[in-house]
Amino acid sequence: MSTLDQIDKQYALHPFTHLSNHQSTGPFIIEKGDGVYVWDDEGNRLLEGMAGLWCTSLGFSEQRLVDAAMKQFAELPYSHMFTHRSTPPAIELSQRLVEMAPDGIGKAYFVNSGSEAVDTAVKMAWYYNNALGRTEKKTIIARQRAYHGVTVAAGSLTGLPYAQDGFDLPAIPVMHVETPHHYRYANPGETEEAFAERLAQSLDAQITAAGAHTIAAFIAEPVMGAGGVLIPPNGYFEKVQAVLKKHDILFIADEVICGFGRTGQVWGCDTYNIKPDIMTSAKQLSSSYLPIGAVLISDRLYDTFQEYTDRLGVFGTGSTYGGHPVSAAVALETLRIYESDDVFGHVRHRAPHFSERVQALQNHPLVGHARSVGLIGAIELVSDKASKEQFPAADKVAAKVMAAARARNLILRAVPGDSVAFCPPLIINDDQIDEMFDAVTDALNDVHQTL
Ligand SMILES: Cc1ncc(COP(=O)(O)O)c(C=O)c1O
């Protein structure tokens, strides 16, 4: 056991970790990275099949991002954006983001994480309705199995018990509606369109029952990530948007995972034809080399904010590091690389091969459902393919597949619904995709033999 291992166990409190188990297993220490690979402290090279936490789009050795950070550190390591101040990288970044955003988005506001972006989006939805005198219009609709982060508002919107239990969440007015996962929740024989229609009608009924005058916004990840990589059924977002429009409810698109090419388009909103009022982003915005997030808002919201602050005196929110110049410079360079290296085109070109390899897993005896879009995917494990029956939760089969993959030098993640997620850096090539899915197949076989 290394000294670092002992120090970690003595002093570090780890997020989303079983604390007692940690005392026996100790930390998994990553020491360096190169391209799509990382090395642990025992010298093993592992393919990072989750791009960290769905975020290291450009891999682990992009020199242009290191240079952008060093240059900005030398020029101006810190400034802020309060009271009219700004910096060249923050200004340029806001322009580039708005230009990349769907029609109607007009302003960018900087934060430091996805959770902070979501909390800010909620505050903005409340602020907007207060500005319009609609002081009861405050509830946010989220979906069961959504993951929107862990801070007080974002953690309230997250629809996963493991991220709420013990923390007195939800702590804001929230309504959780059905999860749009056709494989698991559709009725027998129900088409994707019919399932989407049923969910939209149910949403409409729940809004009507609560009173539309009490509902501020609907928040959705275009593809639900941490809840299981759940890809919306055909027509879902078109139908949901029609319901929201009817009831004058804002659409917050949580693009923290999908944003910047993950689904093959710039935004998940582009892939699923979503016209958001507010967008939250982080992660791939800077390839996660430094923390930064952005909340993008429509001109309609901004105009209302401007008029409201004329009355209130100030747009009274902000944080010390929001728009940090070094993070902004790294994000700006990330967006330049996406353009100069046609990274999103690369995703679209790799996606068919990625999808072919994901779909091939469907033939494995443990796999009930295999799904992907762009360079994100998952397999859902079942004990019986015909009935879709799952293994007992206590068997933790997805976690076993994750561990077996690790033993074969591949990092994957077990996600709810006994699923295993795939989300490699966007720069992955076809040979590396093959290496990844060969290891997934071997890991599934390893686990299958033990069951
Ligand atoms: C869709 C989505 N929103 C928000 C968050 C929270 O981001 P962060 O961990 O940066 O706070 C995440 C994190 O995985 C996410 O996947």
Coordinates of C-alpha atoms and ligand atoms in Angstrom, one line a residue:
M1 CA 0.0 0.0 0.0
S2 CA 1.5 3.4 -1.0
T3 CA 1.9 6.3 1.3
L4 CA -0.5 8.4 -0.8
D5 CA -3.1 5.6 -0.4
Q6 CA -2.8 5.9 3.4
I7 CA -2.9 9.7 3.4
D8 CA -5.9 9.7 1.2
K9 CA -7.8 7.3 3.5
Q10 CA -6.9 9.4 6.5
Y11 CA -7.6 12.9 5.2
A12 CA -9.8 12.9 2.1
L13 CA -13.6 12.8 2.0
H14 CA -14.6 11.6 -1.5
P15 CA -17.8 12.6 -3.4
F16 CA -20.2 9.9 -4.4
T17 CA -18.1 7.2 -2.6
H18 CA -19.1 4.5 -0.1
L19 CA -17.1 5.8 2.8
S20 CA -16.6 2.5 4.7
N21 CA -15.6 0.6 1.5
H22 CA -13.1 3.4 0.8
Q23 CA -11.3 2.5 4.0
S24 CA -10.6 -1.0 2.6
T25 CA -10.2 -0.3 -1.1
G26 CA -8.4 3.0 -0.9
P27 CA -8.2 5.5 -3.7
F28 CA -7.8 4.8 -7.5
I29 CA -4.9 7.2 -8.1
I30 CA -4.5 8.6 -11.6
E31 CA -1.1 10.1 -12.3
K32 CA -0.8 11.2 -15.9
G33 CA -2.6 11.2 -19.2
D34 CA -2.0 11.2 -22.9
G35 CA -4.6 11.3 -25.6
V36 CA -7.5 9.1 -24.6
Y37 CA -5.4 7.2 -22.1
V38 CA -4.6 7.7 -18.4
W39 CA -2.0 6.0 -16.2
D40 CA -2.6 4.9 -12.6
D41 CA 0.0 4.9 -9.9
E42 CA 0.9 1.2 -10.6
G43 CA 1.9 2.1 -14.1
N44 CA -1.2 0.7 -15.8
R45 CA -2.3 2.5 -19.0
L46 CA -6.1 2.7 -19.1
L47 CA -8.4 3.9 -21.9
E48 CA -10.6 6.6 -20.4
G49 CA -14.0 5.4 -21.7
M50 CA -15.8 8.0 -19.7
A51 CA -13.7 11.0 -20.6
G52 CA -13.4 11.6 -16.8
L53 CA -16.9 12.6 -15.9
W54 CA -18.3 12.9 -19.4
C55 CA -16.1 15.9 -19.9
T56 CA -12.5 15.6 -21.2
S57 CA -13.5 16.0 -24.9
L58 CA -10.0 16.7 -26.2
G59 CA -8.3 14.0 -24.2
F60 CA -5.5 14.4 -21.6
S61 CA -2.6 16.1 -23.5
E62 CA -3.9 19.0 -25.6
Q63 CA -0.9 21.3 -25.6
R64 CA -2.9 24.2 -27.1
L65 CA -5.0 24.3 -23.9
V66 CA -1.9 24.2 -21.7
D67 CA -0.4 27.1 -23.7
A68 CA -3.6 29.1 -23.5
A69 CA -3.6 28.8 -19.7
M70 CA 0.0 29.6 -19.3
K71 CA -0.2 32.7 -21.5
Q72 CA -3.3 34.0 -19.6
F73 CA -1.7 33.2 -16.2
A74 CA 1.3 35.4 -17.2
E75 CA -0.8 38.2 -18.6
L76 CA -3.6 38.5 -16.0
P77 CA -4.2 35.6 -13.6
Y78 CA -7.4 37.0 -12.1
S79 CA -10.0 39.6 -12.6
H80 CA -13.8 39.5 -12.2
M81 CA -17.0 40.5 -13.9
F82 CA -18.8 42.4 -11.2
T83 CA -19.9 46.0 -11.6
H84 CA -19.2 46.3 -15.4
R85 CA -15.7 44.8 -15.3
S86 CA -14.5 42.2 -17.8
T87 CA -11.4 40.7 -19.5
P88 CA -10.7 40.1 -23.2
P89 CA -11.1 36.3 -23.0
A90 CA -14.4 36.5 -21.1
I91 CA -15.7 39.0 -23.7
E92 CA -14.6 36.9 -26.7
L93 CA -15.9 33.7 -25.1
S94 CA -19.4 35.2 -24.6
Q95 CA -19.5 36.3 -28.3
R96 CA -18.4 32.8 -29.5
L97 CA -20.9 31.0 -27.3
V98 CA -23.8 33.1 -28.3
E99 CA -22.8 32.7 -32.0
M100 CA -22.7 28.9 -31.5
A101 CA -26.0 28.8 -29.7
P102 CA -29.5 28.2 -31.2
D103 CA -31.4 31.1 -32.6
G104 CA -32.9 33.4 -30.0
I105 CA -30.1 33.0 -27.5
G106 CA -28.5 36.3 -26.9
K107 CA -26.4 36.5 -23.7
A108 CA -23.8 34.3 -21.9
Y109 CA -23.3 34.4 -18.1
F110 CA -20.3 32.6 -16.6
V111 CA -20.2 30.2 -13.6
N112 CA -17.8 27.5 -12.4
S113 CA -19.6 24.2 -12.6
G114 CA -22.6 22.5 -14.0
S115 CA -24.4 22.5 -10.7
E116 CA -23.8 26.2 -10.4
A117 CA -25.1 26.7 -13.9
V118 CA -28.3 24.8 -13.0
D119 CA -28.8 26.8 -9.8
T120 CA -28.4 30.0 -11.7
A121 CA -30.8 28.9 -14.4
V122 CA -33.4 28.3 -11.6
K123 CA -32.8 31.7 -10.1
M124 CA -33.1 33.2 -13.5
A125 CA -36.5 31.5 -14.1
W126 CA -37.7 32.8 -10.8
Y127 CA -36.3 36.3 -11.5
Y128 CA -38.0 36.4 -14.9
N129 CA -41.4 35.5 -13.4
N130 CA -41.0 38.0 -10.6
A131 CA -40.2 40.7 -13.2
L132 CA -43.4 39.9 -14.9
G133 CA -45.4 40.0 -11.6
R134 CA -46.1 36.2 -11.8
T135 CA -44.9 35.6 -8.2
E136 CA -46.6 32.2 -7.9
K137 CA -45.0 30.8 -11.1
K138 CA -42.0 29.0 -9.4
T139 CA -42.1 25.2 -9.6
I140 CA -39.5 23.6 -11.8
I141 CA -40.5 20.4 -13.6
A142 CA -37.7 17.8 -13.9
R143 CA -37.7 14.1 -14.9
Q144 CA -37.2 11.1 -12.7
R145 CA -33.7 9.8 -13.2
A146 CA -32.5 13.2 -14.3
Y147 CA -29.0 14.3 -13.1
H148 CA -28.6 18.1 -12.8
G149 CA -26.0 18.3 -10.1
V150 CA -25.7 18.5 -6.4
T151 CA -26.1 22.0 -5.1
V152 CA -29.3 22.9 -3.3
A153 CA -31.4 23.8 -6.3
A154 CA -29.7 21.5 -8.8
G155 CA -29.7 18.6 -6.3
S156 CA -33.4 19.2 -5.9
L157 CA -34.0 18.8 -9.6
T158 CA -31.9 15.7 -9.8
G159 CA -34.3 12.7 -9.8
L160 CA -32.0 10.0 -8.4
P161 CA -32.5 9.0 -4.8
Y162 CA -28.8 8.3 -4.3
A163 CA -28.0 11.9 -4.9
Q164 CA -30.7 13.2 -2.5
D165 CA -31.0 10.8 0.4
G166 CA -30.0 12.3 3.7
F167 CA -29.6 15.8 2.4
D168 CA -33.2 17.1 2.9
L169 CA -33.6 17.4 -0.9
P170 CA -35.7 18.5 -2.7
A171 CA -35.5 21.9 -1.0
I172 CA -37.1 24.0 -3.8
P173 CA -40.6 23.5 -5.4
V174 CA -40.0 20.8 -7.9
M175 CA -42.2 18.2 -9.7
H176 CA -40.6 15.1 -11.2
V177 CA -42.4 13.6 -14.2
E178 CA -41.9 10.4 -16.2
T179 CA -38.6 9.3 -17.6
P180 CA -38.6 9.1 -21.4
H181 CA -36.9 5.7 -21.7
H182 CA -38.8 3.6 -24.2
Y183 CA -37.1 0.3 -23.6
R184 CA -37.9 0.2 -19.9
Y185 CA -41.1 2.2 -19.5
A186 CA -43.1 1.9 -22.7
N187 CA -46.2 -0.3 -22.5
P188 CA -46.0 -3.6 -24.4
G189 CA -46.3 -2.9 -28.1
E190 CA -46.3 0.9 -27.7
T191 CA -44.3 2.7 -30.4
E192 CA -41.8 5.4 -29.6
E193 CA -44.2 8.0 -30.9
A194 CA -47.1 6.7 -28.9
F195 CA -45.0 6.5 -25.8
A196 CA -43.8 10.1 -26.3
E197 CA -47.4 11.2 -26.8
R198 CA -48.5 9.5 -23.6
L199 CA -45.7 11.2 -21.7
A200 CA -46.6 14.6 -23.2
Q201 CA -50.2 14.1 -22.3
S202 CA -49.3 13.2 -18.8
L203 CA -47.1 16.3 -18.5
D204 CA -50.0 18.4 -19.7
A205 CA -52.3 16.8 -17.1
Q206 CA -49.8 17.3 -14.3
I207 CA -49.3 20.9 -15.2
T208 CA -53.1 21.5 -15.4
A209 CA -53.6 19.8 -12.0
A210 CA -50.9 21.9 -10.3
G211 CA -52.0 25.1 -12.2
A212 CA -49.8 26.4 -14.9
H213 CA -49.6 29.7 -13.0
T214 CA -47.4 27.8 -10.4
I215 CA -44.9 26.3 -13.0
A216 CA -41.9 28.3 -14.0
A217 CA -39.8 26.0 -16.1
F218 CA -39.2 22.5 -17.4
I219 CA -35.5 21.3 -17.2
A220 CA -34.2 18.5 -19.4
E221 CA -30.9 17.0 -20.5
P222 CA -31.4 16.3 -24.2
V223 CA -29.8 12.9 -23.6
M224 CA -30.1 11.9 -19.9
G225 CA -26.5 11.1 -18.8
A226 CA -25.9 10.0 -15.3
G227 CA -29.4 8.5 -15.0
G228 CA -28.5 5.8 -17.5
V229 CA -27.7 7.4 -20.9
L230 CA -31.4 7.6 -21.8
I231 CA -32.1 8.7 -25.4
P232 CA -35.4 10.4 -25.9
P233 CA -38.1 8.5 -28.0
N234 CA -38.9 9.9 -31.4
G235 CA -41.0 13.0 -31.2
Y236 CA -40.7 13.4 -27.5
F237 CA -39.2 16.9 -27.4
E238 CA -41.5 18.3 -30.1
K239 CA -44.5 17.1 -28.1
V240 CA -43.2 18.3 -24.8
Q241 CA -42.3 21.8 -26.2
A242 CA -45.9 22.1 -27.5
V243 CA -47.2 21.5 -24.0
L244 CA -44.8 24.0 -22.4
K245 CA -45.6 26.6 -25.0
K246 CA -49.4 26.2 -24.3
H247 CA -48.8 26.8 -20.6
D248 CA -46.1 29.6 -21.0
I249 CA -43.5 27.5 -19.2
L250 CA -39.7 28.1 -19.9
F251 CA -37.5 25.3 -21.3
I252 CA -34.2 25.0 -19.6
A253 CA -31.9 22.7 -21.7
D254 CA -29.2 21.2 -19.4
E255 CA -26.4 20.8 -22.0
V256 CA -23.8 20.0 -19.3
I257 CA -23.0 16.7 -21.0
C258 CA -24.5 17.0 -24.5
G259 CA -23.1 20.5 -25.2
F260 CA -20.1 20.8 -27.6
G261 CA -20.4 17.9 -29.9
R262 CA -21.3 14.9 -27.7
T263 CA -24.3 14.0 -29.8
G264 CA -22.6 14.9 -33.1
Q265 CA -24.1 18.4 -33.3
V266 CA -22.9 21.4 -31.3
W267 CA -25.8 21.0 -28.8
G268 CA -28.2 18.3 -27.9
C269 CA -30.8 21.0 -28.7
D270 CA -29.6 20.9 -32.3
T271 CA -29.9 17.1 -32.4
Y272 CA -33.4 17.0 -30.9
N273 CA -34.8 20.3 -32.3
I274 CA -35.2 22.0 -28.9
K275 CA -35.7 25.8 -28.8
P276 CA -34.5 26.6 -25.3
D277 CA -35.1 29.8 -23.3
I278 CA -32.1 29.0 -21.0
M279 CA -29.1 26.6 -21.6
T280 CA -26.7 25.4 -19.0
S281 CA -23.2 24.2 -20.0
A282 CA -19.9 23.3 -18.5
K283 CA -17.6 20.2 -18.8
Q284 CA -16.7 20.1 -22.6
L285 CA -16.8 23.9 -22.7
S286 CA -13.2 23.8 -21.5
S287 CA -12.5 20.1 -22.1
S288 CA -12.6 20.3 -18.3
Y289 CA -9.0 21.5 -18.2
L290 CA -10.2 24.3 -15.9
P291 CA -13.6 24.7 -14.2
I292 CA -16.0 26.9 -16.1
G293 CA -19.7 26.8 -17.0
A294 CA -22.0 29.1 -18.9
V295 CA -25.6 29.9 -18.7
L296 CA -27.0 31.1 -22.0
I297 CA -30.3 33.0 -22.1
S298 CA -32.7 34.2 -24.7
D299 CA -33.0 37.8 -25.8
R300 CA -36.6 37.7 -24.4
L301 CA -35.3 36.8 -20.9
Y302 CA -32.5 39.3 -21.1
D303 CA -34.8 42.2 -22.1
T304 CA -37.0 41.4 -19.2
F305 CA -34.0 41.3 -16.8
Q306 CA -32.8 44.6 -18.1
E307 CA -36.2 46.2 -17.5
Y308 CA -36.4 44.6 -14.0
T309 CA -33.0 45.7 -12.9
D310 CA -34.0 49.3 -13.9
R311 CA -36.5 48.9 -11.1
L312 CA -34.3 46.9 -8.6
G313 CA -31.1 48.8 -9.2
V314 CA -28.8 45.9 -10.0
F315 CA -28.8 42.3 -11.4
G316 CA -27.9 41.0 -7.9
T317 CA -26.1 37.8 -8.5
G318 CA -22.5 36.7 -9.3
S319 CA -19.6 34.8 -8.0
T320 CA -15.9 35.6 -7.4
Y321 CA -14.7 33.2 -10.1
G322 CA -17.5 33.6 -12.6
G323 CA -15.7 34.4 -15.9
H324 CA -12.2 33.8 -14.5
P325 CA -9.8 34.9 -17.2
V326 CA -7.7 31.8 -17.2
S327 CA -10.7 29.5 -17.4
A328 CA -12.2 31.7 -20.1
A329 CA -9.0 31.7 -22.1
V330 CA -8.9 27.9 -21.9
A331 CA -12.6 27.6 -22.9
L332 CA -12.0 30.0 -25.8
E333 CA -9.1 27.9 -27.0
T334 CA -11.2 24.7 -26.6
L335 CA -13.9 26.2 -28.9
R336 CA -11.2 27.3 -31.4
I337 CA -9.9 23.7 -31.5
Y338 CA -13.4 22.3 -32.0
E339 CA -13.6 24.6 -35.1
S340 CA -10.0 24.3 -36.4
D341 CA -9.9 20.5 -36.0
D342 CA -13.5 19.9 -37.0
V343 CA -14.0 17.9 -33.8
F344 CA -17.8 17.8 -34.2
G345 CA -17.4 16.5 -37.7
H346 CA -15.0 13.9 -36.3
V347 CA -17.7 12.8 -33.9
R348 CA -20.2 12.5 -36.7
H349 CA -17.7 10.4 -38.7
R350 CA -16.9 8.1 -35.8
A351 CA -20.5 7.7 -34.6
P352 CA -21.5 5.0 -37.1
H353 CA -18.6 2.8 -36.0
F354 CA -19.2 3.5 -32.3
S355 CA -22.9 2.7 -32.8
E356 CA -22.1 -0.5 -34.7
R357 CA -19.9 -1.7 -31.8
V358 CA -22.5 -0.7 -29.2
Q359 CA -25.3 -2.4 -31.1
A360 CA -23.2 -5.6 -31.4
L361 CA -23.3 -5.9 -27.6
Q362 CA -27.0 -6.4 -27.9
N363 CA -26.2 -10.1 -28.8
H364 CA -24.4 -10.7 -25.5
P365 CA -26.5 -12.8 -23.1
L366 CA -26.3 -10.2 -20.4
V367 CA -27.4 -7.2 -22.5
G368 CA -31.1 -6.3 -22.8
H369 CA -30.7 -3.0 -24.5
A370 CA -27.9 -1.2 -26.3
R371 CA -28.1 2.4 -27.2
S372 CA -26.0 5.3 -28.5
V373 CA -26.1 8.7 -30.2
G374 CA -22.9 10.5 -31.3
L375 CA -20.2 9.3 -29.0
I376 CA -22.3 8.5 -25.9
G377 CA -24.0 5.2 -25.3
A378 CA -24.9 2.5 -22.8
I379 CA -25.9 -1.1 -22.3
E380 CA -28.6 -2.2 -19.9
L381 CA -28.1 -5.5 -18.3
V382 CA -30.9 -8.0 -17.7
S383 CA -31.2 -11.5 -16.4
D384 CA -33.9 -12.4 -19.0
K385 CA -33.9 -10.7 -22.4
A386 CA -37.5 -11.6 -23.3
S387 CA -39.1 -10.3 -20.1
K388 CA -36.4 -7.6 -19.5
E389 CA -36.2 -8.8 -16.0
Q390 CA -33.3 -7.2 -14.1
F391 CA -30.8 -8.9 -11.8
P392 CA -31.4 -8.3 -8.1
A393 CA -30.0 -4.8 -7.2
A394 CA -27.8 -6.4 -4.6
D395 CA -25.9 -8.4 -7.3
K396 CA -24.6 -5.1 -8.6
V397 CA -23.9 -6.6 -12.0
A398 CA -23.2 -3.3 -13.8
A399 CA -20.6 -2.5 -11.1
K400 CA -19.1 -5.9 -11.7
V401 CA -18.8 -5.2 -15.4
M402 CA -17.2 -1.9 -14.6
A403 CA -14.6 -3.6 -12.3
A404 CA -14.0 -6.3 -14.9
A405 CA -13.4 -3.6 -17.5
R406 CA -11.0 -1.9 -15.2
A407 CA -9.0 -5.1 -14.9
R408 CA -8.8 -5.0 -18.7
N409 CA -7.5 -1.4 -18.6
L410 CA -10.7 0.3 -19.6
I411 CA -12.5 2.9 -17.5
L412 CA -16.3 2.7 -17.7
R413 CA -19.1 3.7 -15.4
A414 CA -22.0 1.8 -13.9
V415 CA -25.1 4.0 -14.0
P416 CA -28.7 3.5 -12.7
G417 CA -30.9 0.8 -14.2
D418 CA -28.0 -1.7 -14.0
S419 CA -26.5 0.0 -17.1
V420 CA -22.9 0.6 -18.1
A421 CA -22.1 3.9 -19.8
F422 CA -19.6 4.7 -22.6
C423 CA -18.5 8.3 -23.2
P424 CA -14.9 8.5 -24.4
P425 CA -13.0 11.7 -25.3
L426 CA -14.4 13.1 -28.6
I427 CA -10.9 12.7 -30.2
I428 CA -11.1 8.9 -30.0
N429 CA -10.3 7.1 -33.3
D430 CA -11.7 3.9 -34.8
D431 CA -8.9 1.7 -33.6
Q432 CA -9.4 3.0 -30.1
I433 CA -13.1 2.5 -30.4
D434 CA -12.4 -1.2 -31.3
E435 CA -9.9 -1.5 -28.4
M436 CA -12.6 -0.1 -26.1
F437 CA -15.4 -2.4 -27.2
D438 CA -13.2 -5.5 -27.4
A439 CA -12.5 -4.9 -23.7
V440 CA -16.2 -4.3 -23.0
T441 CA -17.0 -7.7 -24.6
D442 CA -14.3 -9.4 -22.6
A443 CA -15.5 -7.8 -19.4
L444 CA -19.1 -8.9 -20.1
N445 CA -17.8 -12.5 -20.7
D446 CA -15.8 -12.4 -17.5
V447 CA -18.8 -11.4 -15.5
H448 CA -21.1 -13.7 -17.3
Q449 CA -18.9 -16.7 -16.3
T450 CA -19.2 -15.8 -12.6
L451 CA -23.0 -15.5 -12.5
Ligands
LIG1 C1 -26.6 17.1 -17.1 C2 -25.7 17.6 -16.0 N1 -26.1 18.7 -15.3 C3 -25.3 19.2 -14.3 C4 -24.3 18.5 -13.8 C5 -23.5 19.0 -12.6 O1 -22.3 19.4 -13.1 P1 -21.1 19.6 -12.0 O2 -20.7 18.2 -11.6 O3 -20.0 20.3 -12.8 O4 -21.6 20.4 -10.9 C6 -23.9 17.3 -14.4 C7 -22.8 16.5 -13.9 O5 -22.5 15.4 -14.4 C8 -24.7 16.8 -15.5 O6 -24.4 15.6 -16.1

